[in-house]
Short mmCIF file of C-alpha atoms in Angstrom, two decimals:
data_model
loop_
_atom_site.label_atom_id
_atom_site.label_comp_id
_atom_site.label_asym_id
_atom_site.label_seq_id
_atom_site.Cartn_x
_atom_site.Cartn_y
_atom_site.Cartn_z
CA UNK A 1 4.56 -50.84 -11.62
CA UNK A 2 2.35 -53.07 -9.42
CA UNK A 3 3.98 -56.02 -8.53
CA UNK A 4 2.54 -59.39 -6.69
CA UNK A 5 4.51 -60.53 -3.94
CA UNK A 6 3.14 -63.14 -1.41
CA UNK A 7 -0.15 -62.71 -2.50
CA UNK A 8 -0.17 -58.97 -2.34
CA UNK A 9 0.10 -56.38 -4.67
CA UNK A 10 3.00 -53.12 -4.20
CA UNK A 11 2.12 -50.14 -6.54
CA UNK A 12 5.26 -47.73 -6.81
CA UNK A 13 4.06 -44.07 -6.87
CA UNK A 14 7.63 -42.81 -7.33
CA UNK A 15 7.34 -39.31 -6.94
CA UNK A 16 3.36 -38.98 -7.49
CA UNK A 17 1.26 -37.40 -4.65
CA UNK A 18 -2.04 -37.49 -7.06
CA UNK A 19 -1.03 -40.93 -8.34
CA UNK A 20 -0.69 -42.22 -4.45
CA UNK A 21 -3.53 -40.52 -3.30
CA UNK A 22 -5.92 -41.21 -6.37
CA UNK A 23 -5.24 -44.61 -6.51
CA UNK A 24 -5.92 -44.79 -2.43
CA UNK A 25 -9.82 -43.51 -3.36
CA UNK A 26 -9.92 -47.04 -5.95
CA UNK A 27 -8.28 -49.46 -4.09
CA UNK A 28 -10.04 -48.98 -1.29
CA UNK A 29 -13.15 -50.35 -2.97
CA UNK A 30 -11.87 -53.58 -4.12
CA UNK A 31 -11.66 -57.01 -2.67
CA UNK A 32 -7.37 -57.30 -2.33
CA UNK A 33 -4.94 -55.88 -0.12
CA UNK A 34 -2.77 -53.76 -1.85
CA UNK A 35 0.50 -51.78 -0.53
CA UNK A 36 1.45 -48.06 -1.83
CA UNK A 37 4.97 -47.30 -1.99
CA UNK A 38 7.21 -44.16 -3.02
CA UNK A 39 10.38 -42.92 -3.09
CA UNK A 40 12.42 -40.81 -0.39
CA UNK A 41 10.32 -37.43 -1.10
CA UNK A 42 6.73 -38.63 -1.41
CA UNK A 43 7.30 -41.25 1.57
CA UNK A 44 7.64 -37.65 3.19
CA UNK A 45 4.52 -36.19 2.04
CA UNK A 46 0.98 -36.38 3.90
CA UNK A 47 -1.06 -38.43 3.90
CA UNK A 48 -3.37 -38.35 6.59
CA UNK A 49 -5.67 -36.18 4.74
CA UNK A 50 -6.78 -38.79 2.70
CA UNK A 51 -6.89 -41.49 5.02
CA UNK A 52 -8.84 -39.49 7.04
CA UNK A 53 -12.09 -39.48 5.19
CA UNK A 54 -11.79 -42.74 3.65
CA UNK A 55 -11.63 -44.31 6.98
CA UNK A 56 -15.00 -42.69 7.81
CA UNK A 57 -16.22 -44.35 4.68
CA UNK A 58 -15.26 -48.16 6.36
CA UNK A 59 -12.10 -48.07 4.42
CA UNK A 60 -9.14 -50.03 5.99
CA UNK A 61 -6.17 -48.09 5.83
CA UNK A 62 -2.64 -48.46 7.53
CA UNK A 63 0.25 -46.01 7.37
CA UNK A 64 3.30 -45.21 8.64
CA UNK A 65 2.15 -42.26 10.74
CA UNK A 66 0.64 -40.44 7.98
CA UNK A 67 2.97 -41.11 5.96
CA UNK A 68 3.62 -43.98 3.32
CA UNK A 69 3.67 -47.18 2.81
CA UNK A 70 -0.19 -47.03 3.07
CA UNK A 71 -1.82 -50.82 3.12
CA UNK A 72 -5.09 -51.35 2.43
CA UNK A 73 -7.38 -53.85 2.44
CA UNK A 74 -10.14 -53.43 0.04
CA UNK A 75 -13.65 -53.88 1.31
CA UNK A 76 -17.03 -53.22 -1.06
CA UNK A 77 -19.62 -51.73 -0.91
CA UNK A 78 -18.24 -48.76 1.47
CA UNK A 79 -20.44 -46.14 3.29
CA UNK A 80 -22.03 -43.03 2.30
CA UNK A 81 -20.12 -39.84 2.75
CA UNK A 82 -21.37 -36.06 3.75
CA UNK A 83 -17.39 -34.74 4.29
CA UNK A 84 -16.58 -30.94 4.92
CA UNK A 85 -12.67 -30.64 4.02
CA UNK A 86 -10.82 -27.51 5.42
CA UNK A 87 -8.52 -27.30 2.72
CA UNK A 88 -9.16 -26.83 -1.20
CA UNK A 89 -7.05 -29.95 -2.47
CA UNK A 90 -8.26 -31.70 -5.98
CA UNK A 91 -6.17 -35.11 -4.36
CA UNK A 92 -8.24 -35.46 -1.82
CA UNK A 93 -11.51 -34.75 -3.22
CA UNK A 94 -10.87 -37.27 -6.02
CA UNK A 95 -9.81 -39.93 -4.10
CA UNK A 96 -13.11 -39.54 -1.97
CA UNK A 97 -15.23 -39.42 -5.03
CA UNK A 98 -13.14 -42.19 -6.67
CA UNK A 99 -14.40 -43.87 -3.46
CA UNK A 100 -17.57 -43.05 -3.97
CA UNK A 101 -18.18 -45.48 -7.16
CA UNK A 102 -18.13 -48.11 -4.62
CA UNK A 103 -20.22 -46.74 -1.84
CA UNK A 104 -23.63 -47.44 -0.64
CA UNK A 105 -24.99 -44.05 -1.51
CA UNK A 106 -24.16 -41.09 -2.44
CA UNK A 107 -20.92 -38.99 -1.28
CA UNK A 108 -20.81 -35.30 -1.03
CA UNK A 109 -18.09 -33.19 -0.64
CA UNK A 110 -17.58 -29.80 0.46
CA UNK A 111 -14.31 -27.40 -0.23
CA UNK A 112 -13.77 -24.17 1.25
CA UNK A 113 -12.87 -22.77 -2.31
CA UNK A 114 -13.68 -25.25 -5.46
CA UNK A 115 -10.26 -27.12 -6.48
CA UNK A 116 -9.31 -28.41 -9.59
CA UNK A 117 -12.01 -30.31 -11.45
CA UNK A 118 -10.46 -32.94 -14.10
CA UNK A 119 -12.04 -35.75 -11.84
CA UNK A 120 -15.39 -34.32 -12.29
CA UNK A 121 -15.39 -34.02 -15.88
CA UNK A 122 -13.62 -36.88 -16.50
CA UNK A 123 -16.37 -39.05 -14.31
CA UNK A 124 -19.10 -37.17 -15.84
CA UNK A 125 -17.76 -38.35 -19.72
CA UNK A 126 -17.39 -41.59 -18.15
CA UNK A 127 -21.04 -42.13 -17.42
CA UNK A 128 -21.08 -41.59 -13.71
CA UNK A 129 -24.06 -39.05 -12.54
CA UNK A 130 -22.11 -36.01 -10.81
CA UNK A 131 -23.81 -32.76 -9.49
CA UNK A 132 -21.47 -30.09 -9.12
CA UNK A 133 -23.04 -26.49 -7.37
CA UNK A 134 -20.43 -24.06 -6.31
CA UNK A 135 -17.95 -25.76 -4.19
CA UNK A 136 -19.97 -29.13 -3.32
CA UNK A 137 -19.58 -32.05 -5.45
CA UNK A 138 -22.17 -35.16 -5.34
CA UNK A 139 -21.18 -38.21 -6.97
CA UNK A 140 -23.42 -41.74 -6.84
CA UNK A 141 -22.13 -44.98 -6.83
CA UNK A 142 -21.57 -46.68 -10.32
CA UNK A 143 -21.69 -50.11 -11.88
CA UNK A 144 -20.73 -49.50 -14.89
CA UNK A 145 -18.68 -46.85 -16.58
CA UNK A 146 -18.37 -46.37 -20.76
CA UNK A 147 -15.30 -46.24 -21.83
CA UNK A 148 -14.02 -42.80 -24.07
CA UNK A 149 -11.17 -41.38 -26.01
CA UNK A 150 -9.55 -38.84 -23.98
CA UNK A 151 -7.04 -36.48 -25.66
CA UNK A 152 -4.85 -34.40 -22.30
CA UNK A 153 -4.54 -30.94 -23.30
CA UNK A 154 -1.15 -29.58 -22.68
CA UNK A 155 -0.83 -28.50 -19.04
CA UNK A 156 -1.01 -25.39 -18.04
CA UNK A 157 1.58 -25.63 -15.01
CA UNK A 158 4.31 -26.78 -17.14
CA UNK A 159 3.18 -23.62 -19.92
CA UNK A 160 3.58 -21.47 -17.14
CA UNK A 161 7.56 -21.56 -17.02
CA UNK A 162 7.15 -20.50 -20.66
CA UNK A 163 4.94 -17.92 -19.90
CA UNK A 164 7.03 -16.54 -17.12
CA UNK A 165 9.82 -16.68 -19.89
CA UNK A 166 8.15 -14.27 -22.29
CA UNK A 167 7.29 -12.05 -19.89
CA UNK A 168 10.66 -11.32 -18.46
CA UNK A 169 12.62 -11.44 -21.16
CA UNK A 170 12.79 -8.08 -23.35
CA UNK A 171 11.35 -8.12 -27.00
CA UNK A 172 9.76 -11.67 -26.27
CA UNK A 173 7.17 -12.59 -28.23
CA UNK A 174 5.73 -16.70 -27.61
CA UNK A 175 2.69 -18.79 -28.62
CA UNK A 176 2.08 -21.59 -26.52
CA UNK A 177 -0.42 -24.27 -28.43
CA UNK A 178 -2.72 -26.28 -27.48
CA UNK A 179 -3.09 -25.61 -23.48
CA UNK A 180 -5.55 -26.57 -21.28
CA UNK A 181 -7.45 -23.21 -19.64
CA UNK A 182 -9.89 -25.07 -17.13
CA UNK A 183 -11.68 -22.70 -15.02
CA UNK A 184 -10.28 -24.18 -12.12
CA UNK A 185 -6.49 -23.90 -13.14
CA UNK A 186 -6.36 -20.28 -14.55
CA UNK A 187 -5.71 -18.60 -12.02
CA UNK A 188 -2.14 -17.14 -12.82
CA UNK A 189 -3.49 -15.75 -16.44
CA UNK A 190 -6.58 -14.27 -14.16
CA UNK A 191 -3.76 -12.39 -11.71
CA UNK A 192 -1.41 -11.62 -14.47
CA UNK A 193 -3.67 -9.70 -16.73
CA UNK A 194 -4.63 -7.92 -13.42
CA UNK A 195 -0.67 -7.42 -13.49
CA UNK A 196 -0.64 -5.71 -16.61
CA UNK A 197 0.33 -9.05 -18.70
CA UNK A 198 0.29 -8.44 -22.73
CA UNK A 199 -1.24 -12.14 -22.70
CA UNK A 200 -4.09 -13.51 -25.50
CA UNK A 201 -5.77 -16.78 -25.81
CA UNK A 202 -6.96 -17.41 -29.16
CA UNK A 203 -8.25 -20.61 -30.84
CA UNK A 204 -10.73 -21.41 -27.68
CA UNK A 205 -12.35 -24.78 -28.52
CA UNK A 206 -13.23 -27.50 -26.11
CA UNK A 207 -11.41 -30.76 -26.35
CA UNK A 208 -12.36 -34.20 -23.84
CA UNK A 209 -14.61 -31.58 -21.79
CA UNK A 210 -11.82 -29.62 -20.84
CA UNK A 211 -11.37 -25.68 -22.85
CA UNK A 212 -8.22 -25.76 -24.60
CA UNK A 213 -6.60 -22.63 -26.22
CA UNK A 214 -2.90 -21.25 -28.03
CA UNK A 215 -1.62 -18.41 -25.52
CA UNK A 216 0.31 -15.35 -27.20
CA UNK A 217 2.47 -13.70 -24.59
CA UNK A 218 4.95 -10.77 -24.92
CA UNK A 219 7.07 -9.13 -23.05
CA UNK A 220 5.47 -6.63 -20.31
CA UNK A 221 6.05 -4.16 -17.57
CA UNK A 222 4.17 -5.45 -14.68
CA UNK A 223 2.58 -4.21 -11.29
CA UNK A 224 2.48 -5.87 -8.50
CA UNK A 225 -0.03 -7.69 -6.78
CA UNK A 226 -1.89 -9.52 -4.05
CA UNK A 227 -2.59 -13.11 -3.91
CA UNK A 228 -4.80 -14.74 -0.96
CA UNK A 229 -7.41 -17.52 -0.61
CA UNK A 230 -9.66 -17.03 -3.27
CA UNK A 231 -6.74 -17.34 -5.94
CA UNK A 232 -3.66 -19.58 -4.47
CA UNK A 233 -6.05 -23.22 -5.03
CA UNK A 234 -5.69 -22.06 -9.24
CA UNK A 235 -2.73 -21.78 -9.04
CA UNK A 236 -0.90 -23.72 -6.55
CA UNK A 237 1.53 -25.03 -8.40
CA UNK A 238 2.70 -22.03 -10.59
CA UNK A 239 3.38 -20.17 -7.36
CA UNK A 240 7.37 -20.67 -7.18
CA UNK A 241 7.84 -19.43 -11.16
CA UNK A 242 5.27 -16.52 -10.23
CA UNK A 243 7.18 -15.41 -7.20
CA UNK A 244 10.05 -14.64 -10.16
CA UNK A 245 7.97 -12.78 -12.44
CA UNK A 246 6.75 -11.06 -8.98
CA UNK A 247 10.66 -9.50 -8.76
CA UNK A 248 9.80 -8.52 -12.33
CA UNK A 249 6.98 -6.28 -11.44
CA UNK A 250 6.77 -2.60 -9.50
CA UNK A 251 5.84 -2.38 -5.81
CA UNK A 252 5.35 -4.90 -3.16
CA UNK A 253 3.44 -8.34 -4.21
CA UNK A 254 2.08 -10.34 -1.25
CA UNK A 255 1.30 -13.93 -1.14
CA UNK A 256 -1.07 -15.41 1.13
CA UNK A 257 -2.63 -18.81 2.29
CA UNK A 258 -0.38 -20.28 0.45
CA UNK A 259 0.82 -22.53 3.40
CA UNK A 260 0.21 -25.78 1.47
CA UNK A 261 3.53 -25.01 -0.28
CA UNK A 262 5.60 -26.02 2.58
CA UNK A 263 4.45 -29.67 1.75
CA UNK A 264 4.97 -30.08 -1.42
CA UNK A 265 7.97 -32.12 -3.05
CA UNK A 266 10.52 -29.29 -1.24
CA UNK A 267 9.01 -26.89 1.95
CA UNK A 268 8.32 -24.57 -1.32
CA UNK A 269 8.22 -21.35 0.68
CA UNK A 270 11.85 -22.15 1.64
CA UNK A 271 13.40 -22.99 -1.43
CA UNK A 272 12.23 -20.57 -3.32
CA UNK A 273 13.08 -17.46 -0.79
CA UNK A 274 16.56 -19.24 0.07
CA UNK A 275 17.09 -19.55 -3.49
CA UNK A 276 16.03 -16.57 -4.83
CA UNK A 277 17.79 -14.25 -2.38
CA UNK A 278 21.35 -16.02 -3.73
CA UNK A 279 20.17 -14.17 -7.28
CA UNK A 280 19.75 -10.91 -5.36
CA UNK A 281 16.33 -10.90 -5.44
CA UNK A 282 14.28 -9.33 -2.35
CA UNK A 283 11.80 -12.09 -1.17
CA UNK A 284 10.81 -12.54 2.34
CA UNK A 285 9.20 -15.83 3.52
CA UNK A 286 5.73 -15.66 5.63
CA UNK A 287 3.95 -18.83 7.28
CA UNK A 288 1.71 -18.99 4.38
CA UNK A 289 3.58 -17.51 1.72
CA UNK A 290 5.87 -14.37 -0.04
CA UNK A 291 6.41 -10.47 0.31
CA UNK A 292 8.07 -10.04 -3.07
CA UNK A 293 9.80 -6.26 -3.06
CA UNK A 294 9.74 -5.77 -7.18
CA UNK A 295 11.64 -4.06 -9.77
CA UNK A 296 11.16 -4.26 -13.21
CA UNK A 297 13.80 -4.83 -15.36
CA UNK A 298 16.25 -5.56 -12.33
CA UNK A 299 18.91 -8.30 -13.45
CA UNK A 300 19.34 -11.47 -10.92
CA UNK A 301 22.64 -12.18 -10.19
CA UNK A 302 24.02 -15.84 -11.41
CA UNK A 303 24.93 -18.33 -8.77
CA UNK A 304 24.89 -21.89 -7.33
CA UNK A 305 21.35 -22.37 -6.33
CA UNK A 306 19.73 -25.86 -5.40
CA UNK A 307 16.44 -27.21 -6.63
CA UNK A 308 16.23 -29.57 -3.65
CA UNK A 309 15.13 -32.65 -5.92
CA UNK A 310 11.55 -30.54 -6.34
CA UNK A 311 11.27 -30.05 -10.56
CA UNK A 312 9.15 -26.72 -10.29
CA UNK A 313 11.60 -25.10 -8.25
CA UNK A 314 14.63 -26.44 -10.81
CA UNK A 315 12.70 -25.17 -13.95
CA UNK A 316 11.70 -22.02 -12.08
CA UNK A 317 15.79 -21.26 -11.23
CA UNK A 318 16.60 -22.18 -15.32
CA UNK A 319 14.23 -19.46 -16.31
CA UNK A 320 15.57 -17.42 -13.68
CA UNK A 321 18.85 -17.71 -15.23
CA UNK A 322 17.48 -16.32 -18.48
CA UNK A 323 17.72 -12.76 -16.61
CA UNK A 324 20.92 -13.18 -14.27
CA UNK A 325 24.27 -11.95 -14.60
CA UNK A 326 27.02 -14.04 -15.03
CA UNK A 327 26.11 -18.16 -14.38
CA UNK A 328 23.72 -20.02 -12.76
CA UNK A 329 24.18 -23.98 -12.10
CA UNK A 330 21.32 -25.47 -10.74
CA UNK A 331 21.98 -28.59 -8.89
CA UNK A 332 20.17 -31.36 -8.91
CA UNK A 333 18.74 -30.19 -12.37
CA UNK A 334 17.71 -33.10 -13.76
CA UNK A 335 14.71 -33.56 -11.28
CA UNK A 336 12.80 -32.05 -14.09
CA UNK A 337 12.20 -35.35 -15.82
CA UNK A 338 9.65 -36.06 -12.70
CA UNK A 339 7.36 -33.64 -14.91
CA UNK A 340 8.71 -32.44 -18.10
CA UNK A 341 11.95 -34.11 -19.77
CA UNK A 342 12.22 -32.20 -22.75
CA UNK A 343 12.08 -28.79 -20.50
CA UNK A 344 15.60 -27.75 -21.51
CA UNK A 345 15.51 -28.14 -24.94
CA UNK A 346 12.47 -26.70 -24.98
CA UNK A 347 13.77 -23.58 -23.33
CA UNK A 348 16.72 -23.54 -25.30
CA UNK A 349 14.73 -23.84 -28.71
CA UNK A 350 12.56 -20.98 -27.60
CA UNK A 351 15.94 -18.56 -26.21
CA UNK A 352 17.71 -19.05 -29.81
#
């Protein structure tokens, strides 16, 4: 909520890095001061990556040494910008594109590999002049936007846990309806098909400029794969549960160029590695990824594990419990409510 206090506006972003970073791009173009805060987890996540390009546009942003709270004194117009990012991150890209709406000229953003493009699609739908070429995006200032009715498709990052469950639990046959399969988000589907997964996309259509389909998943014997920089941006949030799938695949799976996982809600590389070892999986951490020694049909062992307050770690461990012998207890399991309040109920329903 946004609460005015002493003439200032405070926005509490909770656990959401997307909220903090994208709102920064909008608020830098306003004519008032805003302070963005967050919970303990979000307050440890890096904000300098968004402060830097916005400051080049003339934005006045103060921070706690690159962390929250952000104190934003808006100004309009902002400066035009040609910016080349060294990381593929949709949150930073979106913040810069939103700020471009208030600039005195075109904003061009370049990234190493094209990241999620939901913002570009949405801006176009609302009437913004957006031009996309490979990993370049250019946005022109906009005086007015045109209201639209938007239907938000199901989140493939949330669907990933049920895709994983169906692939690794014998005799499974599951249909997940109305899932967004934006080509900048479908890396998990692509790599799983390469590994031999029985996955079929049906009822493919477009809703609110986003591709949507139903996903049919069946239990599959999988082979190992290598994941690198060409795929990581398209499946970054799905990597924890992908590691689980890799433990059930024949051969050695390697994941590299995923250092971004260390600055999520937890250090997901260390969290996944240490908790999977408790379950008996052969997972080793790298500075930027994992090495997983997989074994198709190998049952894990139930244990007391820790989510570290990270919703994706908790959901991954819950799916892992489906193929674990004995009881699995997940500490701080309710953190899944951050992104998927009905997750455990949905998981129980498909496991009947």
